[in-house]
PDB file of C-alpha atoms and ligand atoms in Angstrom:
ATOM      1  CA  ALA A   1      24.376 -43.363 140.234  1.00 48.00           C
ATOM      2  CA  ALA A   2      26.427 -42.638 137.169  1.00 57.00           C
ATOM      3  CA  LYS A   3      27.626 -45.705 135.409  1.00 80.00           C
ATOM      4  CA  LEU A   4      31.355 -46.085 135.367  1.00 92.00           C
ATOM      5  CA  SER A   5      33.249 -47.122 132.243  1.00 95.00           C
ATOM      6  CA  PRO A   6      34.179 -50.812 132.183  1.00 97.00           C
ATOM      7  CA  GLU A   7      37.861 -49.871 132.747  1.00 97.00           C
ATOM      8  CA  ASN A   8      36.939 -47.795 135.754  1.00 97.00           C
ATOM      9  CA  LEU A   9      34.692 -50.465 137.177  1.00 97.00           C
ATOM     10  CA  LEU A  10      37.478 -53.019 136.917  1.00 98.00           C
ATOM     11  CA  CYS A  11      39.772 -50.670 138.807  1.00 98.00           C
ATOM     12  CA  GLN A  12      37.165 -50.252 141.539  1.00 98.00           C
ATOM     13  CA  LEU A  13      36.842 -53.996 141.859  1.00 98.00           C
ATOM     14  CA  ARG A  14      40.598 -54.450 141.909  1.00 98.00           C
ATOM     15  CA  ASP A  15      41.251 -51.711 144.490  1.00 98.00           C
ATOM     16  CA  ARG A  16      38.237 -51.894 146.812  1.00 98.00           C
ATOM     17  CA  VAL A  17      37.406 -55.581 147.091  1.00 98.00           C
ATOM     18  CA  ASN A  18      39.942 -57.165 149.347  1.00 98.00           C
ATOM     19  CA  THR A  19      39.578 -60.917 148.751  1.00 98.00           C
ATOM     20  CA  THR A  20      41.264 -62.797 151.559  1.00 97.00           C
ATOM     21  CA  MET A  21      40.746 -66.026 153.444  1.00 98.00           C
ATOM     22  CA  VAL A  22      40.478 -66.148 157.237  1.00 98.00           C
ATOM     23  CA  GLN A  23      43.971 -66.598 158.723  1.00 95.00           C
ATOM     24  CA  GLY A  24      45.197 -67.639 162.119  1.00 93.00           C
ATOM     25  CA  SER A  25      46.114 -64.031 162.843  1.00 94.00           C
ATOM     26  CA  ASP A  26      42.547 -62.741 162.293  1.00 95.00           C
ATOM     27  CA  GLY A  27      40.794 -61.692 165.496  1.00 92.00           C
ATOM     28  CA  PRO A  28      38.691 -64.483 166.963  1.00 96.00           C
ATOM     29  CA  PHE A  29      40.669 -67.136 165.027  1.00 97.00           C
ATOM     30  CA  ASN A  30      43.840 -66.125 166.793  1.00 96.00           C
ATOM     31  CA  THR A  31      43.648 -68.964 169.335  1.00 95.00           C
ATOM     32  CA  SER A  32      45.518 -72.243 169.647  1.00 91.00           C
ATOM     33  CA  ALA A  33      42.202 -74.056 169.238  1.00 89.00           C
ATOM     34  CA  TRP A  34      41.744 -72.516 165.788  1.00 95.00           C
ATOM     35  CA  GLN A  35      45.403 -72.685 164.645  1.00 92.00           C
ATOM     36  CA  ARG A  36      45.155 -76.426 164.102  1.00 93.00           C
ATOM     37  CA  TYR A  37      42.221 -76.126 161.755  1.00 97.00           C
ATOM     38  CA  LEU A  38      43.011 -73.252 159.429  1.00 97.00           C
ATOM     39  CA  PRO A  39      45.262 -74.188 156.467  1.00 96.00           C
ATOM     40  CA  ARG A  40      48.844 -73.104 156.999  1.00 93.00           C
ATOM     41  CA  LYS A  41      49.486 -72.124 153.399  1.00 95.00           C
ATOM     42  CA  SER A  42      47.700 -69.148 151.844  1.00 96.00           C
ATOM     43  CA  LEU A  43      45.279 -69.777 148.946  1.00 97.00           C
ATOM     44  CA  ASN A  44      47.786 -68.093 146.648  1.00 96.00           C
ATOM     45  CA  GLU A  45      50.573 -70.482 147.655  1.00 97.00           C
ATOM     46  CA  THR A  46      48.292 -73.485 147.337  1.00 97.00           C
ATOM     47  CA  MET A  47      47.025 -72.540 143.870  1.00 96.00           C
ATOM     48  CA  GLY A  48      50.226 -71.136 142.384  1.00 94.00           C
ATOM     49  CA  ARG A  49      50.203 -68.703 139.493  1.00 91.00           C
ATOM     50  CA  LEU A  50      47.386 -69.458 137.057  1.00 98.00           C
ATOM     51  CA  GLU A  51      46.852 -68.292 133.504  1.00 98.00           C
ATOM     52  CA  ARG A  52      43.448 -69.352 132.168  1.00 98.00           C
ATOM     53  CA  CYS A  53      40.682 -70.105 134.640  1.00 98.00           C
ATOM     54  CA  ALA A  54      37.039 -71.187 134.281  1.00 99.00           C
ATOM     55  CA  VAL A  55      34.070 -70.450 136.535  1.00 99.00           C
ATOM     56  CA  VAL A  56      31.154 -72.788 135.937  1.00 99.00           C
ATOM     57  CA  SER A  57      27.723 -71.589 137.130  1.00 98.00           C
ATOM     58  CA  SER A  58      25.212 -74.276 138.096  1.00 98.00           C
ATOM     59  CA  ALA A  59      22.555 -73.021 135.688  1.00 98.00           C
ATOM     60  CA  GLY A  60      20.183 -75.375 133.833  1.00 98.00           C
ATOM     61  CA  SER A  61      21.330 -73.800 130.552  1.00 98.00           C
ATOM     62  CA  LEU A  62      24.576 -75.804 130.790  1.00 98.00           C
ATOM     63  CA  LYS A  63      22.559 -78.844 129.832  1.00 98.00           C
ATOM     64  CA  SER A  64      23.323 -79.974 126.247  1.00 98.00           C
ATOM     65  CA  SER A  65      25.984 -77.250 125.957  1.00 98.00           C
ATOM     66  CA  HIS A  66      28.849 -79.688 125.135  1.00 98.00           C
ATOM     67  CA  LEU A  67      31.125 -77.223 126.919  1.00 98.00           C
ATOM     68  CA  GLY A  68      32.941 -79.905 128.917  1.00 98.00           C
ATOM     69  CA  PRO A  69      36.159 -80.148 126.863  1.00 98.00           C
ATOM     70  CA  GLU A  70      36.473 -76.359 126.616  1.00 98.00           C
ATOM     71  CA  ILE A  71      35.959 -75.959 130.379  1.00 98.00           C
ATOM     72  CA  ASP A  72      38.513 -78.686 131.162  1.00 98.00           C
ATOM     73  CA  SER A  73      41.120 -77.009 128.938  1.00 98.00           C
ATOM     74  CA  HIS A  74      41.596 -74.300 131.625  1.00 98.00           C
ATOM     75  CA  ASP A  75      44.410 -74.357 134.216  1.00 98.00           C
ATOM     76  CA  ALA A  76      41.869 -74.220 136.996  1.00 98.00           C
ATOM     77  CA  VAL A  77      38.121 -74.681 137.248  1.00 99.00           C
ATOM     78  CA  LEU A  78      35.847 -73.318 140.005  1.00 99.00           C
ATOM     79  CA  ARG A  79      32.433 -74.883 140.747  1.00 99.00           C
ATOM     80  CA  PHE A  80      29.728 -74.142 143.263  1.00 98.00           C
ATOM     81  CA  ASN A  81      28.010 -75.895 146.155  1.00 98.00           C
ATOM     82  CA  GLY A  82      26.754 -79.391 145.262  1.00 98.00           C
ATOM     83  CA  ALA A  83      27.265 -79.095 141.483  1.00 98.00           C
ATOM     84  CA  PRO A  84      28.417 -82.536 140.271  1.00 98.00           C
ATOM     85  CA  THR A  85      30.640 -83.491 137.371  1.00 98.00           C
ATOM     86  CA  ARG A  86      29.990 -87.229 137.388  1.00 98.00           C
ATOM     87  CA  GLY A  87      27.368 -87.981 134.734  1.00 98.00           C
ATOM     88  CA  PHE A  88      27.672 -84.456 133.289  1.00 98.00           C
ATOM     89  CA  LYS A  89      31.232 -84.462 131.914  1.00 98.00           C
ATOM     90  CA  GLU A  90      30.123 -83.741 128.367  1.00 98.00           C
ATOM     91  CA  ASP A  91      28.470 -80.438 129.370  1.00 98.00           C
ATOM     92  CA  VAL A  92      30.430 -79.216 132.404  1.00 98.00           C
ATOM     93  CA  GLY A  93      33.781 -81.050 132.270  1.00 98.00           C
ATOM     94  CA  GLU A  94      35.335 -83.075 135.050  1.00 98.00           C
ATOM     95  CA  LYS A  95      38.100 -80.923 136.434  1.00 98.00           C
ATOM     96  CA  THR A  96      37.425 -79.276 139.815  1.00 98.00           C
ATOM     97  CA  THR A  97      40.235 -77.140 141.203  1.00 98.00           C
ATOM     98  CA  VAL A  98      38.163 -75.055 143.604  1.00 98.00           C
ATOM     99  CA  ARG A  99      34.683 -75.553 145.033  1.00 98.00           C
ATOM    100  CA  LEU A 100      33.024 -72.554 146.634  1.00 99.00           C
ATOM    101  CA  VAL A 101      30.267 -73.586 149.047  1.00 98.00           C
ATOM    102  CA  ASN A 102      27.862 -71.546 151.148  1.00 98.00           C
ATOM    103  CA  SER A 103      27.605 -72.003 154.904  1.00 98.00           C
ATOM    104  CA  GLN A 104      24.068 -73.385 154.637  1.00 98.00           C
ATOM    105  CA  LEU A 105      25.365 -76.341 152.621  1.00 98.00           C
ATOM    106  CA  VAL A 106      28.089 -76.976 155.214  1.00 98.00           C
ATOM    107  CA  THR A 107      25.704 -76.757 158.166  1.00 98.00           C
ATOM    108  CA  VAL A 108      22.397 -78.328 157.157  1.00 97.00           C
ATOM    109  CA  GLU A 109      22.342 -82.066 157.814  1.00 93.00           C
ATOM    110  CA  GLU A 110      20.365 -83.074 154.673  1.00 94.00           C
ATOM    111  CA  GLN A 111      23.057 -81.661 152.416  1.00 95.00           C
ATOM    112  CA  GLN A 112      25.448 -84.392 153.507  1.00 97.00           C
ATOM    113  CA  PHE A 113      28.513 -82.216 153.263  1.00 98.00           C
ATOM    114  CA  LEU A 114      30.404 -84.361 155.742  1.00 98.00           C
ATOM    115  CA  THR A 115      29.753 -87.626 153.955  1.00 98.00           C
ATOM    116  CA  ASP A 116      29.258 -86.972 150.195  1.00 98.00           C
ATOM    117  CA  ALA A 117      32.489 -87.793 148.273  1.00 98.00           C
ATOM    118  CA  LEU A 118      31.619 -84.976 145.858  1.00 98.00           C
ATOM    119  CA  TYR A 119      33.326 -82.551 148.232  1.00 98.00           C
ATOM    120  CA  ASN A 120      36.570 -84.472 148.563  1.00 98.00           C
ATOM    121  CA  THR A 121      38.306 -83.159 145.383  1.00 97.00           C
ATOM    122  CA  GLY A 122      39.937 -79.819 144.912  1.00 98.00           C
ATOM    123  CA  ILE A 123      40.322 -76.862 147.245  1.00 98.00           C
ATOM    124  CA  LEU A 124      37.250 -75.966 149.307  1.00 98.00           C
ATOM    125  CA  ILE A 125      36.223 -72.441 150.249  1.00 99.00           C
ATOM    126  CA  VAL A 126      33.200 -71.718 152.440  1.00 99.00           C
ATOM    127  CA  TRP A 127      31.503 -68.353 152.826  1.00 98.00           C
ATOM    128  CA  ASP A 128      28.749 -67.139 155.131  1.00 98.00           C
ATOM    129  CA  PRO A 129      26.413 -64.155 154.730  1.00 97.00           C
ATOM    130  CA  ALA A 130      27.720 -61.671 157.346  1.00 96.00           C
ATOM    131  CA  PRO A 131      25.728 -58.665 158.635  1.00 93.00           C
ATOM    132  CA  TYR A 132      26.325 -55.562 156.515  1.00 93.00           C
ATOM    133  CA  HIS A 133      29.928 -54.429 157.086  1.00 92.00           C
ATOM    134  CA  ALA A 134      30.098 -56.241 160.421  1.00 94.00           C
ATOM    135  CA  ASP A 135      33.600 -56.660 161.792  1.00 94.00           C
ATOM    136  CA  ILE A 136      34.964 -60.183 161.995  1.00 96.00           C
ATOM    137  CA  HIS A 137      34.282 -60.483 165.742  1.00 97.00           C
ATOM    138  CA  GLU A 138      30.646 -59.535 165.400  1.00 97.00           C
ATOM    139  CA  TRP A 139      30.246 -62.007 162.494  1.00 97.00           C
ATOM    140  CA  TYR A 140      32.011 -64.760 164.449  1.00 97.00           C
ATOM    141  CA  ARG A 141      29.498 -64.415 167.284  1.00 96.00           C
ATOM    142  CA  LYS A 142      26.522 -64.355 164.904  1.00 95.00           C
ATOM    143  CA  PRO A 143      27.168 -66.134 161.606  1.00 97.00           C
ATOM    144  CA  ASP A 144      24.152 -66.661 159.356  1.00 98.00           C
ATOM    145  CA  TYR A 145      24.681 -70.434 159.708  1.00 98.00           C
ATOM    146  CA  LYS A 146      26.687 -71.935 162.521  1.00 98.00           C
ATOM    147  CA  PHE A 147      29.062 -73.776 160.211  1.00 98.00           C
ATOM    148  CA  PHE A 148      32.199 -73.661 162.380  1.00 98.00           C
ATOM    149  CA  GLU A 149      31.566 -77.015 164.022  1.00 97.00           C
ATOM    150  CA  ASN A 150      31.158 -78.826 160.728  1.00 98.00           C
ATOM    151  CA  TYR A 151      34.150 -77.030 159.317  1.00 98.00           C
ATOM    152  CA  LYS A 152      36.260 -78.444 162.129  1.00 98.00           C
ATOM    153  CA  LEU A 153      34.770 -81.918 161.723  1.00 98.00           C
ATOM    154  CA  TYR A 154      35.517 -81.874 158.007  1.00 98.00           C
ATOM    155  CA  ARG A 155      39.100 -80.735 158.644  1.00 98.00           C
ATOM    156  CA  ILE A 156      39.657 -83.650 161.039  1.00 97.00           C
ATOM    157  CA  LYS A 157      38.245 -86.085 158.482  1.00 98.00           C
ATOM    158  CA  HIS A 158      40.175 -84.621 155.530  1.00 98.00           C
ATOM    159  CA  PRO A 159      43.268 -82.908 156.970  1.00 97.00           C
ATOM    160  CA  GLU A 160      45.172 -82.954 153.663  1.00 97.00           C
ATOM    161  CA  GLN A 161      42.480 -81.182 151.620  1.00 98.00           C
ATOM    162  CA  PRO A 162      42.906 -77.412 151.654  1.00 98.00           C
ATOM    163  CA  PHE A 163      39.740 -75.833 153.046  1.00 98.00           C
ATOM    164  CA  TYR A 164      39.500 -72.081 153.489  1.00 98.00           C
ATOM    165  CA  ILE A 165      36.963 -69.721 155.081  1.00 98.00           C
ATOM    166  CA  LEU A 166      36.354 -66.604 152.980  1.00 98.00           C
ATOM    167  CA  ASN A 167      36.929 -63.447 154.990  1.00 98.00           C
ATOM    168  CA  PRO A 168      33.381 -62.003 155.181  1.00 97.00           C
ATOM    169  CA  LYS A 169      34.426 -58.388 154.582  1.00 97.00           C
ATOM    170  CA  MET A 170      34.778 -58.868 150.828  1.00 97.00           C
ATOM    171  CA  GLN A 171      31.068 -59.605 150.211  1.00 98.00           C
ATOM    172  CA  TRP A 172      30.052 -56.120 151.326  1.00 97.00           C
ATOM    173  CA  GLN A 173      32.906 -54.367 149.614  1.00 98.00           C
ATOM    174  CA  LEU A 174      31.615 -56.022 146.438  1.00 98.00           C
ATOM    175  CA  TRP A 175      27.975 -55.259 147.262  1.00 98.00           C
ATOM    176  CA  ASP A 176      28.791 -51.541 147.653  1.00 98.00           C
ATOM    177  CA  ILE A 177      30.167 -51.453 144.130  1.00 97.00           C
ATOM    178  CA  LEU A 178      27.100 -53.316 142.801  1.00 97.00           C
ATOM    179  CA  GLN A 179      24.857 -50.728 144.496  1.00 96.00           C
ATOM    180  CA  GLU A 180      26.838 -47.733 143.306  1.00 95.00           C
ATOM    181  CA  ASN A 181      26.557 -48.924 139.733  1.00 94.00           C
ATOM    182  CA  SER A 182      22.853 -49.688 139.762  1.00 93.00           C
ATOM    183  CA  LEU A 183      20.025 -47.222 139.284  1.00 89.00           C
ATOM    184  CA  GLU A 184      17.728 -49.086 141.684  1.00 91.00           C
ATOM    185  CA  HIS A 185      17.996 -49.745 145.378  1.00 94.00           C
ATOM    186  CA  ILE A 186      19.415 -53.211 145.906  1.00 94.00           C
ATOM    187  CA  GLN A 187      18.214 -55.290 148.830  1.00 92.00           C
ATOM    188  CA  PRO A 188      21.043 -55.539 151.354  1.00 93.00           C
ATOM    189  CA  ASN A 189      21.758 -59.237 150.885  1.00 96.00           C
ATOM    190  CA  PRO A 190      25.211 -60.468 149.970  1.00 97.00           C
ATOM    191  CA  PRO A 191      26.162 -61.373 146.395  1.00 98.00           C
ATOM    192  CA  SER A 192      25.574 -64.925 145.190  1.00 98.00           C
ATOM    193  CA  SER A 193      28.241 -67.621 145.352  1.00 98.00           C
ATOM    194  CA  GLY A 194      28.537 -67.083 141.588  1.00 98.00           C
ATOM    195  CA  MET A 195      29.613 -63.449 141.878  1.00 98.00           C
ATOM    196  CA  LEU A 196      31.939 -64.178 144.798  1.00 98.00           C
ATOM    197  CA  GLY A 197      33.564 -67.024 142.836  1.00 98.00           C
ATOM    198  CA  ILE A 198      34.150 -64.805 139.825  1.00 99.00           C
ATOM    199  CA  VAL A 199      35.981 -62.208 141.901  1.00 98.00           C
ATOM    200  CA  ILE A 200      38.011 -64.894 143.714  1.00 98.00           C
ATOM    201  CA  MET A 201      39.261 -66.213 140.367  1.00 98.00           C
ATOM    202  CA  MET A 202      39.998 -62.673 139.094  1.00 98.00           C
ATOM    203  CA  THR A 203      42.404 -62.352 142.027  1.00 98.00           C
ATOM    204  CA  LEU A 204      44.172 -65.636 141.193  1.00 98.00           C
ATOM    205  CA  CYS A 205      44.263 -65.870 137.411  1.00 98.00           C
ATOM    206  CA  ASP A 206      45.450 -63.915 134.371  1.00 98.00           C
ATOM    207  CA  GLU A 207      42.184 -64.469 132.517  1.00 98.00           C
ATOM    208  CA  VAL A 208      38.787 -65.797 133.661  1.00 99.00           C
ATOM    209  CA  HIS A 209      36.112 -67.388 131.502  1.00 99.00           C
ATOM    210  CA  VAL A 210      32.699 -67.608 133.138  1.00 99.00           C
ATOM    211  CA  TYR A 211      30.166 -70.128 131.784  1.00 98.00           C
ATOM    212  CA  GLU A 212      26.371 -69.667 131.887  1.00 98.00           C
ATOM    213  CA  PHE A 213      26.350 -66.927 134.489  1.00 98.00           C
ATOM    214  CA  LEU A 214      25.014 -64.725 131.678  1.00 98.00           C
ATOM    215  CA  PRO A 215      22.577 -67.141 130.100  1.00 97.00           C
ATOM    216  CA  SER A 216      23.057 -68.302 126.517  1.00 98.00           C
ATOM    217  CA  LYS A 217      20.428 -69.174 123.941  1.00 98.00           C
ATOM    218  CA  ARG A 218      19.859 -72.263 126.090  1.00 98.00           C
ATOM    219  CA  GLN A 219      18.352 -70.140 128.871  1.00 96.00           C
ATOM    220  CA  THR A 220      15.747 -72.093 130.764  1.00 96.00           C
ATOM    221  CA  ASP A 221      13.641 -72.001 133.921  1.00 95.00           C
ATOM    222  CA  VAL A 222      15.318 -75.242 134.974  1.00 97.00           C
ATOM    223  CA  CYS A 223      17.323 -74.136 138.021  1.00 98.00           C
ATOM    224  CA  HIS A 224      20.351 -76.441 137.869  1.00 98.00           C
ATOM    225  CA  TYR A 225      21.897 -78.617 135.130  1.00 98.00           C
ATOM    226  CA  TYR A 226      21.827 -81.492 137.609  1.00 98.00           C
ATOM    227  CA  GLN A 227      18.230 -81.340 138.815  1.00 96.00           C
ATOM    228  CA  LYS A 228      14.751 -81.232 137.320  1.00 95.00           C
ATOM    229  CA  PHE A 229      13.605 -78.434 139.584  1.00 94.00           C
ATOM    230  CA  HIS A 230      12.100 -75.322 137.842  1.00 95.00           C
ATOM    231  CA  ASP A 231      12.417 -71.847 139.351  1.00 94.00           C
ATOM    232  CA  ARG A 232      12.957 -68.590 137.504  1.00 90.00           C
ATOM    233  CA  ALA A 233      14.461 -67.008 140.603  1.00 92.00           C
ATOM    234  CA  CYS A 234      17.533 -69.216 140.200  1.00 95.00           C
ATOM    235  CA  THR A 235      18.612 -67.207 137.148  1.00 93.00           C
ATOM    236  CA  MET A 236      17.091 -63.812 138.027  1.00 88.00           C
ATOM    237  CA  GLY A 237      17.626 -63.807 141.808  1.00 89.00           C
ATOM    238  CA  ALA A 238      15.394 -63.555 144.841  1.00 89.00           C
ATOM    239  CA  TYR A 239      17.566 -63.373 147.943  1.00 88.00           C
ATOM    240  CA  HIS A 240      20.823 -62.538 146.152  1.00 91.00           C
ATOM    241  CA  PRO A 241      21.124 -59.413 143.940  1.00 92.00           C
ATOM    242  CA  LEU A 242      21.724 -61.741 140.953  1.00 96.00           C
ATOM    243  CA  LEU A 243      20.251 -59.457 138.275  1.00 95.00           C
ATOM    244  CA  PHE A 244      22.536 -56.596 139.356  1.00 96.00           C
ATOM    245  CA  GLU A 245      25.513 -58.943 139.464  1.00 97.00           C
ATOM    246  CA  LYS A 246      24.775 -60.037 135.933  1.00 97.00           C
ATOM    247  CA  ASN A 247      24.419 -56.470 134.688  1.00 96.00           C
ATOM    248  CA  LEU A 248      27.798 -55.628 136.163  1.00 97.00           C
ATOM    249  CA  VAL A 249      29.490 -58.683 134.667  1.00 98.00           C
ATOM    250  CA  LYS A 250      27.917 -57.887 131.270  1.00 97.00           C
ATOM    251  CA  HIS A 251      29.367 -54.391 131.545  1.00 97.00           C
ATOM    252  CA  ILE A 252      32.944 -55.563 132.122  1.00 98.00           C
ATOM    253  CA  ASN A 253      32.829 -58.507 129.660  1.00 98.00           C
ATOM    254  CA  GLN A 254      35.764 -58.377 127.236  1.00 98.00           C
ATOM    255  CA  GLY A 255      34.383 -61.168 125.071  1.00 98.00           C
ATOM    256  CA  THR A 256      31.770 -60.880 122.367  1.00 98.00           C
ATOM    257  CA  ASP A 257      27.966 -60.933 122.576  1.00 98.00           C
ATOM    258  CA  LYS A 258      28.079 -63.946 120.288  1.00 98.00           C
ATOM    259  CA  ASP A 259      30.168 -65.836 122.871  1.00 98.00           C
ATOM    260  CA  ILE A 260      27.420 -65.144 125.412  1.00 98.00           C
ATOM    261  CA  TYR A 261      24.691 -66.191 123.041  1.00 98.00           C
ATOM    262  CA  THR A 262      26.289 -69.447 121.875  1.00 98.00           C
ATOM    263  CA  HIS A 263      28.446 -70.478 124.895  1.00 98.00           C
ATOM    264  CA  GLY A 264      27.053 -68.431 127.751  1.00 98.00           C
ATOM    265  CA  LYS A 265      30.681 -67.364 127.937  1.00 98.00           C
ATOM    266  CA  VAL A 266      32.105 -64.196 129.436  1.00 98.00           C
ATOM    267  CA  THR A 267      35.819 -63.206 129.360  1.00 98.00           C
ATOM    268  CA  LEU A 268      37.229 -61.178 132.212  1.00 98.00           C
ATOM    269  CA  PRO A 269      40.780 -60.046 132.934  1.00 98.00           C
ATOM    270  CA  GLY A 270      42.544 -61.120 136.077  1.00 98.00           C
ATOM    271  CA  PHE A 271      43.300 -58.178 138.367  1.00 98.00           C
ATOM    272  CA  ARG A 272      47.041 -58.568 137.544  1.00 97.00           C
ATOM    273  CA  ASN A 273      46.101 -57.509 134.045  1.00 98.00           C
ATOM    274  CA  VAL A 274      43.999 -54.536 135.110  1.00 98.00           C
ATOM    275  CA  HIS A 275      46.060 -51.340 134.854  1.00 97.00           C
ATOM    276  CA  CYS A 276      44.628 -48.263 136.494  1.00 95.00           C
TER     277      CYS A 276
HETATM  278  O1  NCC B   1      21.991 -72.596 143.169  1.00 82.44           O
HETATM  279  P1  NCC B   1      23.391 -72.314 143.539  1.00 82.44           P
HETATM  280  O2  NCC B   1      23.421 -70.896 144.401  1.00 82.44           O
HETATM  281  O3  NCC B   1      24.164 -73.346 144.206  1.00 82.44           O
HETATM  282  O4  NCC B   1      24.159 -71.878 142.220  1.00 82.44           O
HETATM  283  C1  NCC B   1      25.502 -71.466 142.209  1.00 82.44           C
HETATM  284  C2  NCC B   1      25.636 -70.151 141.416  1.00 82.44           C
HETATM  285  O5  NCC B   1      25.331 -70.379 140.050  1.00 82.44           O
HETATM  286  C3  NCC B   1      24.648 -69.235 139.503  1.00 82.44           C
HETATM  287  N1  NCC B   1      23.357 -69.651 138.906  1.00 82.44           N
HETATM  288  C4  NCC B   1      22.746 -70.802 139.371  1.00 82.44           C
HETATM  289  C5  NCC B   1      21.561 -71.230 138.776  1.00 82.44           C
HETATM  290  C6  NCC B   1      21.033 -70.469 137.730  1.00 82.44           C
HETATM  291  N2  NCC B   1      19.894 -70.883 137.095  1.00 82.44           N
HETATM  292  N3  NCC B   1      21.660 -69.378 137.320  1.00 82.44           N
HETATM  293  C7  NCC B   1      22.811 -68.963 137.886  1.00 82.44           C
HETATM  294  O6  NCC B   1      23.361 -67.912 137.460  1.00 82.44           O
HETATM  295  C8  NCC B   1      24.482 -68.257 140.649  1.00 82.44           C
HETATM  296  O7  NCC B   1      25.493 -67.257 140.558  1.00 82.44           O
HETATM  297  C9  NCC B   1      24.690 -69.070 141.881  1.00 82.44           C
HETATM  298  O8  NCC B   1      25.283 -68.337 142.943  1.00 82.44           O
HETATM  299  C10 NCC B   1      24.400 -69.756 146.155  1.00 82.44           C
HETATM  300  O9  NCC B   1      24.640 -68.701 145.562  1.00 82.44           O
HETATM  301  O10 NCC B   1      25.129 -70.203 147.088  1.00 82.44           O
HETATM  302  C11 NCC B   1      23.143 -70.561 145.770  1.00 82.44           C
HETATM  303  O11 NCC B   1      23.026 -71.719 146.624  1.00 82.44           O
HETATM  304  C12 NCC B   1      21.743 -72.403 146.616  1.00 82.44           C
HETATM  305  C13 NCC B   1      21.813 -73.579 147.631  1.00 82.44           C
HETATM  306  O12 NCC B   1      22.028 -73.096 148.938  1.00 82.44           O
HETATM  307  C14 NCC B   1      23.017 -74.475 147.249  1.00 82.44           C
HETATM  308  O13 NCC B   1      22.894 -74.957 145.942  1.00 82.44           O
HETATM  309  C15 NCC B   1      23.143 -75.655 148.195  1.00 82.44           C
HETATM  310  O14 NCC B   1      22.065 -76.537 148.081  1.00 82.44           O
HETATM  311  C16 NCC B   1      20.618 -71.404 146.942  1.00 82.44           C
HETATM  312  N4  NCC B   1      19.353 -72.120 146.850  1.00 82.44           N
HETATM  313  C17 NCC B   1      18.550 -72.328 147.945  1.00 82.44           C
HETATM  314  O15 NCC B   1      18.863 -71.948 149.066  1.00 82.44           O
HETATM  315  C18 NCC B   1      17.271 -73.072 147.691  1.00 82.44           C
HETATM  316  C19 NCC B   1      20.616 -70.317 145.888  1.00 82.44           C
HETATM  317  O16 NCC B   1      19.585 -69.396 146.186  1.00 82.44           O
HETATM  318  C20 NCC B   1      21.945 -69.607 145.843  1.00 82.44           C
END
């Protein structure tokens, strides 16, 4: 695989990754039973036009970063899964515009998705690992986690909070680009929530700053900034092709290496600002 130039790679991402949310007109969701649950407005309409956006990874290296005020200065902030802000404002900020959660979190009882108030702010998006390039019907019959029931329960409990289901096709469109631009064979598992969230924000915003996805000088084996748990795989990847995701993001970074080293900060253009 020949490495593409950063400009070319951005064009590939812009043109081949179709980031959409499941809509009432999509295949198996095209029933009156589903119409009541899916948000009426598109994600674009709900979010409006955004200039500067931040994506905050959950990495342990955010601890003692003092990045909170900088993160909160953005028009919109995306966070992942159960990453809290309460008690961590100083390092990660307190604004949450979008929270991207995986289907395991929504499904598994112990995660308390239906009851923890952490999930009640901002726009929610859930994604589920679909079989490689499966069509939406096949995925609907066999999701990785059976999250649909809890999705509906959450919607009944919080009807005013926008809550989208990420169309599963985008994860493999993105994976194909990761594979084409890597010298090694990548295991056929979908990209991490982190990588998906970055691409979602690139579709919505003029400019995206990503924090501690590429680790700074604070790099640590501590998995999350909000837990004591140590595991190297959190940063390097085990199930998800994290290392390949990070190489790709490094390649298209428009910020400086110093920004990565001191702030764990990457600057990416929104797709509106990518001209091919
Ligand atoms: O840990 P997780 O990810 O929720 O982290 C969100 C994203 O932040 C980036 N990250 C995280 C830690 C770290 N040290 N370095 C990082 O770069 C990654 O991009 C990551 O995607 C996930 O991707 O959904 C994941 O979810 C967890 C877990 O399911 C949720 O936290 C809910 O409890 C997975 N962990 C386990 O299943 C044990 C993780 O593998 C992937």
